[in-house]
mmCIF file of C-alpha atoms and ligand atoms in Angstrom:
data_model
loop_
_atom_site.group_PDB
_atom_site.id
_atom_site.type_symbol
_atom_site.label_atom_id
_atom_site.label_comp_id
_atom_site.label_asym_id
_atom_site.label_seq_id
_atom_site.Cartn_x
_atom_site.Cartn_y
_atom_site.Cartn_z
ATOM 1 C CA MET A 29 9.124 15.319 -23.372
ATOM 2 C CA SER A 30 12.577 16.299 -24.512
ATOM 3 C CA ARG A 31 14.145 14.911 -27.657
ATOM 4 C CA PHE A 32 16.696 13.205 -25.396
ATOM 5 C CA LEU A 33 14.408 10.791 -23.571
ATOM 6 C CA ALA A 34 15.104 7.164 -24.496
ATOM 7 C CA SER A 35 12.591 6.106 -27.125
ATOM 8 C CA ARG A 36 11.557 3.013 -25.123
ATOM 9 C CA LEU A 37 10.279 5.407 -22.428
ATOM 10 C CA ALA A 38 8.424 7.749 -24.769
ATOM 11 C CA SER A 39 5.048 6.077 -24.298
ATOM 12 C CA LEU A 40 5.449 5.431 -20.570
ATOM 13 C CA GLU A 41 2.550 6.828 -18.584
ATOM 14 C CA ALA A 42 3.695 7.771 -15.113
ATOM 15 C CA TYR A 43 1.740 6.883 -12.003
ATOM 16 C CA VAL A 44 -0.520 9.691 -10.835
ATOM 17 C CA PRO A 45 -0.390 9.887 -7.042
ATOM 18 C CA GLY A 46 -3.343 11.156 -5.024
ATOM 19 C CA GLU A 47 -3.516 14.913 -4.560
ATOM 20 C CA GLN A 48 -1.360 16.419 -1.820
ATOM 21 C CA PRO A 49 -2.672 19.996 -2.041
ATOM 22 C CA GLN A 50 -0.694 22.687 -0.287
ATOM 23 C CA ASP A 51 -3.174 25.537 -0.873
ATOM 24 C CA GLN A 52 -5.585 25.107 2.059
ATOM 25 C CA PRO A 53 -6.172 22.663 4.883
ATOM 26 C CA TYR A 54 -8.407 19.790 3.834
ATOM 27 C CA ILE A 55 -9.897 16.870 5.686
ATOM 28 C CA LYS A 56 -7.631 14.462 3.848
ATOM 29 C CA LEU A 57 -9.328 11.163 3.130
ATOM 30 C CA ASN A 58 -7.724 10.529 -0.256
ATOM 31 C CA THR A 59 -4.389 8.740 0.121
ATOM 32 C CA ASN A 60 -4.971 6.210 2.905
ATOM 33 C CA GLU A 61 -2.648 7.892 5.369
ATOM 34 C CA SER A 62 -3.164 7.422 9.085
ATOM 35 C CA PRO A 63 -5.035 10.308 10.711
ATOM 36 C CA PHE A 64 -2.915 9.771 13.832
ATOM 37 C CA PRO A 65 0.598 11.187 14.282
ATOM 38 C CA PRO A 66 3.587 8.884 14.735
ATOM 39 C CA SER A 67 3.979 7.513 18.275
ATOM 40 C CA PRO A 68 5.784 9.659 20.889
ATOM 41 C CA GLY A 69 8.823 7.357 20.742
ATOM 42 C CA VAL A 70 9.248 8.042 17.013
ATOM 43 C CA ILE A 71 9.071 11.790 17.436
ATOM 44 C CA LYS A 72 11.611 11.628 20.256
ATOM 45 C CA ALA A 73 13.981 9.338 18.352
ATOM 46 C CA ILE A 74 14.297 11.534 15.303
ATOM 47 C CA SER A 75 14.488 14.814 17.153
ATOM 48 C CA GLN A 76 17.428 13.821 19.306
ATOM 49 C CA THR A 77 21.043 13.869 18.213
ATOM 50 C CA GLU A 78 20.648 12.117 14.870
ATOM 51 C CA THR A 79 20.017 15.331 12.949
ATOM 52 C CA SER A 80 23.515 16.487 13.872
ATOM 53 C CA ARG A 81 24.871 13.394 12.095
ATOM 54 C CA LEU A 82 23.186 14.052 8.781
ATOM 55 C CA ASN A 83 26.572 14.947 7.315
ATOM 56 C CA LEU A 84 27.307 11.203 7.375
ATOM 57 C CA TYR A 85 25.753 8.601 5.096
ATOM 58 C CA SER A 86 23.199 6.250 6.592
ATOM 59 C CA ASP A 87 23.949 2.566 7.199
ATOM 60 C CA PRO A 88 23.327 1.006 3.762
ATOM 61 C CA GLU A 89 22.378 -2.285 5.448
ATOM 62 C CA SER A 90 19.982 -0.594 7.902
ATOM 63 C CA LYS A 91 21.261 -3.266 10.277
ATOM 64 C CA ARG A 92 19.481 -2.209 13.474
ATOM 65 C CA LEU A 93 16.179 -1.697 11.697
ATOM 66 C CA VAL A 94 16.438 -5.011 9.848
ATOM 67 C CA GLU A 95 17.181 -6.823 13.118
ATOM 68 C CA ALA A 96 14.248 -5.130 14.840
ATOM 69 C CA LEU A 97 11.919 -6.130 11.989
ATOM 70 C CA ALA A 98 13.252 -9.697 11.987
ATOM 71 C CA ALA A 99 12.586 -9.994 15.739
ATOM 72 C CA HIS A 100 9.123 -8.465 15.365
ATOM 73 C CA TYR A 101 8.029 -10.805 12.567
ATOM 74 C CA GLY A 102 9.833 -13.908 13.853
ATOM 75 C CA VAL A 103 12.137 -14.348 10.850
ATOM 76 C CA GLY A 104 15.898 -14.158 10.276
ATOM 77 C CA ALA A 105 17.686 -10.920 9.404
ATOM 78 C CA ASP A 106 18.445 -12.387 5.978
ATOM 79 C CA ASN A 107 14.695 -12.668 5.359
ATOM 80 C CA VAL A 108 14.148 -8.914 5.644
ATOM 81 C CA PHE A 109 14.642 -6.183 3.058
ATOM 82 C CA VAL A 110 14.037 -2.493 3.710
ATOM 83 C CA SER A 111 13.678 0.290 1.217
ATOM 84 C CA ASN A 112 12.371 3.767 0.496
ATOM 85 C CA GLY A 113 8.651 2.988 0.645
ATOM 86 C CA SER A 114 7.058 -0.225 -0.541
ATOM 87 C CA ASP A 115 6.669 1.352 -3.993
ATOM 88 C CA ASP A 116 10.417 0.967 -4.236
ATOM 89 C CA ILE A 117 10.147 -2.725 -3.364
ATOM 90 C CA LEU A 118 7.379 -3.334 -5.892
ATOM 91 C CA ASN A 119 9.539 -1.608 -8.490
ATOM 92 C CA PHE A 120 12.392 -4.027 -7.732
ATOM 93 C CA CYS A 121 10.002 -6.995 -7.896
ATOM 94 C CA PHE A 122 8.728 -6.021 -11.351
ATOM 95 C CA TRP A 123 12.266 -5.326 -12.478
ATOM 96 C CA GLY A 124 13.771 -8.520 -11.099
ATOM 97 C CA PHE A 125 11.144 -11.230 -10.922
ATOM 98 C CA CYS A 126 8.791 -10.754 -13.874
ATOM 99 C CA GLN A 127 10.835 -11.981 -16.795
ATOM 100 C CA ASP A 128 7.961 -14.202 -18.006
ATOM 101 C CA GLY A 129 5.366 -11.489 -17.483
ATOM 102 C CA ALA A 130 2.954 -10.765 -14.653
ATOM 103 C CA VAL A 131 -0.721 -11.058 -13.781
ATOM 104 C CA PHE A 132 -2.694 -8.931 -11.356
ATOM 105 C CA PRO A 133 -6.373 -8.073 -10.842
ATOM 106 C CA GLU A 134 -8.095 -5.624 -13.172
ATOM 107 C CA ILE A 135 -8.778 -3.344 -10.228
ATOM 108 C CA SER A 136 -5.820 -3.031 -7.917
ATOM 109 C CA TYR A 137 -2.942 -0.698 -7.184
ATOM 110 C CA GLY A 138 -2.428 1.429 -10.309
ATOM 111 C CA PHE A 139 1.327 1.394 -9.905
ATOM 112 C CA TYR A 140 1.592 -2.286 -10.941
ATOM 113 C CA GLU A 141 0.814 -1.417 -14.523
ATOM 114 C CA VAL A 142 3.267 1.482 -14.504
ATOM 115 C CA PHE A 143 6.086 -0.678 -13.144
ATOM 116 C CA ALA A 144 5.293 -3.385 -15.698
ATOM 117 C CA ASN A 145 5.471 -0.839 -18.514
ATOM 118 C CA LEU A 146 8.622 0.735 -17.098
ATOM 119 C CA HIS A 147 10.435 -2.598 -17.134
ATOM 120 C CA GLY A 148 8.933 -3.935 -20.364
ATOM 121 C CA VAL A 149 7.076 -6.683 -18.493
ATOM 122 C CA PRO A 150 4.128 -8.103 -20.473
ATOM 123 C CA PHE A 151 1.121 -8.222 -18.163
ATOM 124 C CA GLU A 152 -2.482 -9.295 -18.030
ATOM 125 C CA LYS A 153 -5.114 -7.824 -15.763
ATOM 126 C CA LEU A 154 -7.440 -10.626 -14.718
ATOM 127 C CA PRO A 155 -11.168 -9.925 -14.435
ATOM 128 C CA MET A 156 -12.855 -9.851 -11.037
ATOM 129 C CA ASN A 157 -16.333 -10.890 -9.957
ATOM 130 C CA PRO A 158 -19.026 -8.184 -10.220
ATOM 131 C CA ASP A 159 -18.774 -7.612 -6.453
ATOM 132 C CA PHE A 160 -15.018 -6.996 -6.905
ATOM 133 C CA SER A 161 -14.077 -10.237 -5.185
ATOM 134 C CA ILE A 162 -11.143 -12.162 -6.636
ATOM 135 C CA ASP A 163 -11.319 -15.793 -7.691
ATOM 136 C CA PRO A 164 -8.054 -17.270 -6.395
ATOM 137 C CA LEU A 165 -8.254 -20.126 -8.907
ATOM 138 C CA ALA A 166 -7.752 -17.604 -11.714
ATOM 139 C CA TYR A 167 -4.191 -17.166 -10.393
ATOM 140 C CA HIS A 168 -3.329 -20.856 -10.208
ATOM 141 C CA ASN A 169 -0.689 -22.066 -12.691
ATOM 142 C CA ALA A 170 -0.377 -18.517 -14.025
ATOM 143 C CA GLY A 171 2.807 -19.271 -15.966
ATOM 144 C CA ARG A 172 4.246 -15.884 -14.917
ATOM 145 C CA ALA A 173 4.665 -13.813 -11.791
ATOM 146 C CA VAL A 174 1.568 -13.055 -9.728
ATOM 147 C CA VAL A 175 1.162 -9.708 -7.980
ATOM 148 C CA LEU A 176 -1.688 -9.362 -5.508
ATOM 149 C CA ALA A 177 -2.474 -6.652 -3.010
ATOM 150 C CA ASN A 178 -4.063 -8.328 -0.001
ATOM 151 C CA PRO A 179 -6.239 -6.640 1.158
ATOM 152 C CA ASN A 180 -6.698 -5.367 -2.349
ATOM 153 C CA ALA A 181 -6.180 -1.728 -3.265
ATOM 154 C CA GLN A 182 -9.256 0.375 -4.064
ATOM 155 C CA THR A 183 -11.697 -2.319 -2.870
ATOM 156 C CA GLY A 184 -10.220 -3.269 0.522
ATOM 157 C CA LEU A 185 -11.430 -6.859 0.041
ATOM 158 C CA ALA A 186 -9.152 -9.585 1.353
ATOM 159 C CA LEU A 187 -8.268 -13.108 0.261
ATOM 160 C CA SER A 188 -7.859 -15.781 2.938
ATOM 161 C CA LEU A 189 -4.446 -17.143 3.796
ATOM 162 C CA SER A 190 -5.415 -20.525 2.369
ATOM 163 C CA ALA A 191 -6.354 -18.861 -0.924
ATOM 164 C CA ILE A 192 -2.942 -17.152 -1.021
ATOM 165 C CA GLU A 193 -1.209 -20.429 -0.184
ATOM 166 C CA GLY A 194 -3.022 -22.180 -3.035
ATOM 167 C CA ILE A 195 -1.764 -19.524 -5.453
ATOM 168 C CA VAL A 196 1.809 -19.732 -4.164
ATOM 169 C CA ARG A 197 1.804 -23.546 -4.266
ATOM 170 C CA SER A 198 0.449 -23.728 -7.800
ATOM 171 C CA ASN A 199 3.090 -21.361 -9.183
ATOM 172 C CA PRO A 200 6.380 -22.956 -8.085
ATOM 173 C CA ALA A 201 8.266 -21.659 -11.131
ATOM 174 C CA HIS A 202 7.325 -18.015 -10.553
ATOM 175 C CA VAL A 203 7.437 -15.438 -7.807
ATOM 176 C CA VAL A 204 4.211 -14.450 -6.090
ATOM 177 C CA VAL A 205 4.347 -10.934 -4.658
ATOM 178 C CA VAL A 206 1.773 -10.282 -1.948
ATOM 179 C CA ASP A 207 1.499 -6.570 -1.271
ATOM 180 C CA GLU A 208 0.319 -6.255 2.329
ATOM 181 C CA ALA A 209 0.291 -2.469 2.587
ATOM 182 C CA TYR A 210 -3.091 -2.658 4.377
ATOM 183 C CA VAL A 211 -2.806 -5.968 6.221
ATOM 184 C CA ASP A 212 -2.769 -4.440 9.710
ATOM 185 C CA PHE A 213 -6.373 -3.253 9.394
ATOM 186 C CA GLY A 214 -7.917 -6.727 9.421
ATOM 187 C CA GLY A 215 -6.180 -8.886 6.796
ATOM 188 C CA GLU A 216 -4.292 -12.146 7.295
ATOM 189 C CA SER A 217 -0.555 -11.892 6.674
ATOM 190 C CA ALA A 218 1.261 -14.429 4.517
ATOM 191 C CA VAL A 219 4.578 -13.893 6.338
ATOM 192 C CA GLU A 220 4.501 -17.396 7.873
ATOM 193 C CA LEU A 221 4.218 -18.898 4.386
ATOM 194 C CA THR A 222 7.525 -17.305 3.364
ATOM 195 C CA LYS A 223 9.235 -19.875 5.615
ATOM 196 C CA ARG A 224 7.819 -22.737 3.551
ATOM 197 C CA TYR A 225 7.795 -21.457 -0.030
ATOM 198 C CA ASP A 226 10.827 -20.195 -1.914
ATOM 199 C CA ASN A 227 8.709 -18.195 -4.394
ATOM 200 C CA LEU A 228 6.831 -15.849 -2.053
ATOM 201 C CA ILE A 229 7.672 -12.238 -1.255
ATOM 202 C CA VAL A 230 5.504 -10.228 1.138
ATOM 203 C CA ALA A 231 5.809 -6.440 0.785
ATOM 204 C CA MET A 232 4.731 -4.188 3.648
ATOM 205 C CA THR A 233 4.941 -0.555 4.611
ATOM 206 C CA PHE A 234 5.149 1.792 7.581
ATOM 207 C CA SER A 235 3.057 4.316 5.605
ATOM 208 C CA LYS A 236 -0.400 3.208 6.717
ATOM 209 C CA SER A 237 -0.769 1.431 10.047
ATOM 210 C CA ARG A 238 2.430 2.923 11.474
ATOM 211 C CA SER A 239 1.697 6.555 10.588
ATOM 212 C CA LEU A 240 4.950 7.107 8.674
ATOM 213 C CA ALA A 241 3.896 7.822 5.079
ATOM 214 C CA GLY A 242 6.123 10.905 5.030
ATOM 215 C CA ALA A 243 9.185 8.978 6.211
ATOM 216 C CA ARG A 244 9.089 6.543 3.238
ATOM 217 C CA LEU A 245 9.745 3.169 4.789
ATOM 218 C CA GLY A 246 8.768 -0.104 3.176
ATOM 219 C CA PHE A 247 9.986 -3.620 3.867
ATOM 220 C CA ALA A 248 9.728 -7.077 2.408
ATOM 221 C CA ILE A 249 9.861 -10.474 4.068
ATOM 222 C CA GLY A 250 10.776 -13.540 2.089
ATOM 223 C CA PRO A 251 13.194 -16.418 1.506
ATOM 224 C CA ALA A 252 16.852 -15.403 1.828
ATOM 225 C CA GLU A 253 17.599 -15.849 -1.890
ATOM 226 C CA LEU A 254 14.812 -13.526 -2.994
ATOM 227 C CA ILE A 255 15.856 -10.979 -0.368
ATOM 228 C CA ALA A 256 19.451 -11.173 -1.648
ATOM 229 C CA ASP A 257 18.167 -10.474 -5.177
ATOM 230 C CA LEU A 258 16.299 -7.392 -3.968
ATOM 231 C CA LYS A 259 19.451 -6.142 -2.235
ATOM 232 C CA LYS A 260 21.421 -6.627 -5.420
ATOM 233 C CA LEU A 261 18.969 -4.425 -7.319
ATOM 234 C CA GLN A 262 18.963 -1.828 -4.561
ATOM 235 C CA TYR A 263 22.755 -1.711 -4.412
ATOM 236 C CA SER A 264 22.778 -1.319 -8.180
ATOM 237 C CA THR A 265 20.638 1.797 -7.951
ATOM 238 C CA ASN A 266 20.858 3.567 -4.605
ATOM 239 C CA PRO A 267 22.475 1.788 -1.665
ATOM 240 C CA TYR A 268 21.711 4.591 0.797
ATOM 241 C CA ASN A 269 18.056 4.808 -0.045
ATOM 242 C CA LEU A 270 16.941 4.729 3.590
ATOM 243 C CA ASN A 271 18.012 7.874 5.341
ATOM 244 C CA ARG A 272 19.227 8.062 8.944
ATOM 245 C CA LEU A 273 16.061 9.595 10.380
ATOM 246 C CA THR A 274 13.787 7.055 8.735
ATOM 247 C CA GLN A 275 15.856 4.152 10.006
ATOM 248 C CA LEU A 276 15.533 5.489 13.558
ATOM 249 C CA ALA A 277 11.835 6.214 13.118
ATOM 250 C CA GLY A 278 11.238 2.614 12.033
ATOM 251 C CA ILE A 279 13.077 1.132 15.022
ATOM 252 C CA ALA A 280 11.201 3.399 17.435
ATOM 253 C CA ALA A 281 7.842 2.580 15.799
ATOM 254 C CA LEU A 282 8.416 -1.141 16.350
ATOM 255 C CA GLU A 283 9.078 -0.418 20.029
ATOM 256 C CA ASP A 284 5.741 1.406 20.252
ATOM 257 C CA GLN A 285 3.658 -1.340 18.646
ATOM 258 C CA ASP A 286 0.888 -1.016 21.284
ATOM 259 C CA TYR A 287 0.231 2.534 20.148
ATOM 260 C CA TYR A 288 -0.205 1.432 16.532
ATOM 261 C CA ASP A 289 -2.347 -1.575 17.451
ATOM 262 C CA LYS A 290 -4.714 0.754 19.308
ATOM 263 C CA ALA A 291 -4.780 3.184 16.370
ATOM 264 C CA SER A 292 -5.622 0.317 14.012
ATOM 265 C CA GLN A 293 -8.429 -0.843 16.304
ATOM 266 C CA ARG A 294 -9.873 2.661 16.342
ATOM 267 C CA ILE A 295 -9.717 2.865 12.568
ATOM 268 C CA GLN A 296 -11.443 -0.505 12.205
ATOM 269 C CA ALA A 297 -14.220 0.548 14.603
ATOM 270 C CA THR A 298 -14.684 3.818 12.725
ATOM 271 C CA ARG A 299 -14.666 1.961 9.396
ATOM 272 C CA HIS A 300 -17.497 -0.236 10.621
ATOM 273 C CA ARG A 301 -19.517 2.769 11.738
ATOM 274 C CA VAL A 302 -18.943 4.708 8.500
ATOM 275 C CA ARG A 303 -19.829 1.694 6.376
ATOM 276 C CA GLN A 304 -23.094 1.182 8.249
ATOM 277 C CA ALA A 305 -23.945 4.875 7.849
ATOM 278 C CA LEU A 306 -23.195 4.799 4.116
ATOM 279 C CA LEU A 307 -25.245 1.627 3.635
ATOM 280 C CA GLN A 308 -28.151 3.322 5.421
ATOM 281 C CA LEU A 309 -27.857 6.217 3.011
ATOM 282 C CA GLY A 310 -28.282 3.753 0.138
ATOM 283 C CA PHE A 311 -24.629 3.467 -0.820
ATOM 284 C CA THR A 312 -22.970 0.309 -2.010
ATOM 285 C CA CYS A 313 -19.869 -0.027 0.146
ATOM 286 C CA THR A 314 -17.173 -2.694 0.104
ATOM 287 C CA ASP A 315 -16.702 -4.824 3.219
ATOM 288 C CA SER A 316 -13.182 -3.534 3.519
ATOM 289 C CA ARG A 317 -10.370 -4.983 5.625
ATOM 290 C CA SER A 318 -8.305 -1.841 5.002
ATOM 291 C CA ASN A 319 -8.200 1.748 6.202
ATOM 292 C CA PHE A 320 -10.553 2.854 3.428
ATOM 293 C CA VAL A 321 -13.845 1.900 1.844
ATOM 294 C CA LEU A 322 -14.989 2.057 -1.761
ATOM 295 C CA ALA A 323 -18.500 3.457 -1.950
ATOM 296 C CA SER A 324 -21.035 4.399 -4.575
ATOM 297 C CA SER A 325 -24.523 5.907 -4.476
ATOM 298 C CA PRO A 326 -27.178 5.583 -7.190
ATOM 299 C CA ARG A 327 -28.154 9.158 -6.318
ATOM 300 C CA ILE A 328 -24.887 10.925 -7.159
ATOM 301 C CA ALA A 329 -22.107 10.120 -9.633
ATOM 302 C CA GLY A 330 -18.696 9.332 -8.141
ATOM 303 C CA GLY A 331 -16.978 12.201 -9.943
ATOM 304 C CA VAL A 332 -19.615 14.694 -8.821
ATOM 305 C CA LEU A 333 -19.457 13.539 -5.216
ATOM 306 C CA TYR A 334 -15.660 13.837 -5.261
ATOM 307 C CA GLN A 335 -15.836 17.379 -6.676
ATOM 308 C CA LYS A 336 -18.556 18.589 -4.325
ATOM 309 C CA LEU A 337 -16.804 17.169 -1.281
ATOM 310 C CA LYS A 338 -13.621 18.900 -2.378
ATOM 311 C CA GLU A 339 -15.478 22.205 -2.579
ATOM 312 C CA ARG A 340 -16.439 21.603 1.054
ATOM 313 C CA GLY A 341 -12.814 20.985 2.042
ATOM 314 C CA ILE A 342 -12.995 17.186 2.121
ATOM 315 C CA LEU A 343 -10.711 15.216 -0.171
ATOM 316 C CA VAL A 344 -11.581 11.674 -1.227
ATOM 317 C CA ARG A 345 -10.197 9.729 -4.193
ATOM 318 C CA HIS A 346 -11.970 9.256 -7.492
ATOM 319 C CA PHE A 347 -10.711 6.949 -10.237
ATOM 320 C CA SER A 348 -11.534 7.245 -13.914
ATOM 321 C CA ASP A 349 -11.391 3.461 -14.490
ATOM 322 C CA PRO A 350 -14.857 2.714 -15.946
ATOM 323 C CA ARG A 351 -15.535 -0.149 -13.515
ATOM 324 C CA ILE A 352 -15.209 2.134 -10.503
ATOM 325 C CA GLU A 353 -15.876 5.565 -11.973
ATOM 326 C CA ASN A 354 -19.123 5.771 -10.028
ATOM 327 C CA TYR A 355 -17.335 5.128 -6.756
ATOM 328 C CA VAL A 356 -15.245 7.186 -4.405
ATOM 329 C CA ARG A 357 -12.544 5.727 -2.198
ATOM 330 C CA ILE A 358 -12.733 7.155 1.283
ATOM 331 C CA THR A 359 -9.845 6.816 3.714
ATOM 332 C CA ILE A 360 -10.949 6.190 7.287
ATOM 333 C CA GLY A 361 -9.870 9.158 9.395
ATOM 334 C CA THR A 362 -10.677 10.141 12.973
ATOM 335 C CA ASP A 363 -14.253 9.937 14.206
ATOM 336 C CA ALA A 364 -14.546 13.711 13.952
ATOM 337 C CA GLN A 365 -13.299 13.712 10.358
ATOM 338 C CA MET A 366 -15.717 10.958 9.406
ATOM 339 C CA ASP A 367 -18.610 12.761 11.080
ATOM 340 C CA ALA A 368 -17.787 15.776 8.907
ATOM 341 C CA LEU A 369 -17.687 13.545 5.835
ATOM 342 C CA LEU A 370 -21.031 11.904 6.603
ATOM 343 C CA GLU A 371 -22.641 15.266 7.287
ATOM 344 C CA ALA A 372 -21.377 16.597 3.956
ATOM 345 C CA VAL A 373 -22.534 13.471 2.098
ATOM 346 C CA ARG A 374 -26.031 13.774 3.624
ATOM 347 C CA ALA A 375 -26.202 17.407 2.572
ATOM 348 C CA LEU A 376 -25.050 16.620 -0.980
ATOM 349 C CA LEU A 377 -27.394 13.735 -1.756
ATOM 350 C CA PRO A 378 -30.244 15.023 -3.916
HETATM 351 N N1 PMP B 28 0.804 -0.898 -2.151
HETATM 352 C C1 PMP B 28 -0.442 -0.438 -2.132
HETATM 353 C C2 PMP B 28 -1.560 -1.376 -2.394
HETATM 354 C C3 PMP B 28 -0.691 0.916 -1.860
HETATM 355 O O1 PMP B 28 -1.936 1.396 -1.867
HETATM 356 C C4 PMP B 28 0.400 1.772 -1.595
HETATM 357 C C5 PMP B 28 0.179 3.224 -1.256
HETATM 358 N N2 PMP B 28 -0.207 4.041 -2.260
HETATM 359 C C6 PMP B 28 1.678 1.246 -1.669
HETATM 360 C C7 PMP B 28 1.851 -0.099 -1.925
HETATM 361 C C8 PMP B 28 2.903 2.096 -1.510
HETATM 362 O O2 PMP B 28 3.105 2.521 -0.226
HETATM 363 P P1 PMP B 28 4.466 3.188 0.234
HETATM 364 O O3 PMP B 28 5.350 3.387 -0.954
HETATM 365 O O4 PMP B 28 4.061 4.442 0.892
HETATM 366 O O5 PMP B 28 5.068 2.190 1.190
#
């Protein structure tokens, strides 16, 4: 840290993203990316003439992309916000909507805490049940903003739409942010509720189910006033934060929705198979609605399993949080990748 950094930021602990090693090829099951490439339409769209226009700024309103998203989700263009990854959107939500503080589950996306600290938002992490399920009633009348990943990060467990609605309804004076990064792998989206409640923002991403993690494209759907607030914050930081190629990639991805639906179905089928195999090996494994599972074996510590898999060229994610330190989070890859993982796990179990 230099002596110039603002003192209010001195104690900020930055988010630690999952490893993206460049040294050797790994079977990458650590950051919940899609194992499938973007659809052919996306690759075609960004390789055509747009690169020759990179001398010009992108459309700050991302008008064509916003209209395509609005049509896809059955909402108005003024109900859609797009930004550089959904991390960016969550950052704006913590910055703009959490004046009275925020609550989120004790195990969830680690970035929530970082954003809260960054913006000086007081927060409370609410305890979960021993099986990692969330009691929706704990979020009723919270008296501050509520931030929930649904399906939840790290566990993959999902709350029902009626549970989400109960939370939104009981917190009329505060914004409820539902982070649906993983919703396309078996969750129920709260988008329809945004038409009836003025305090609900749903954040989504092209990084997972639409195979575009490297393009950085997130979006939010919500009531027009909340969307206008997000735009205000974006225009006060970086109005061109969606580049030309990403805007085109997003439009083309929406046109190829069949491709992504099939990819999601494959991932869900593989997830089921991997979970059954892990359960048979004596693992505890969450009944995930996401493109990952959280698994733990009484026969090998989470940190050891992570390390030994890495030595075999397979990357999974391990968290030091004491409640899940004995677990590893495994992204669901292709069938071949998961066969390699299961073979390695069998070989490593004592
Ligand atoms: N929310 C959750 C729950 C996530 O796991 C992630 C990915 N790490 C994100 C949001 C951010 O995704 P992105 O910025 O790639 O859209």
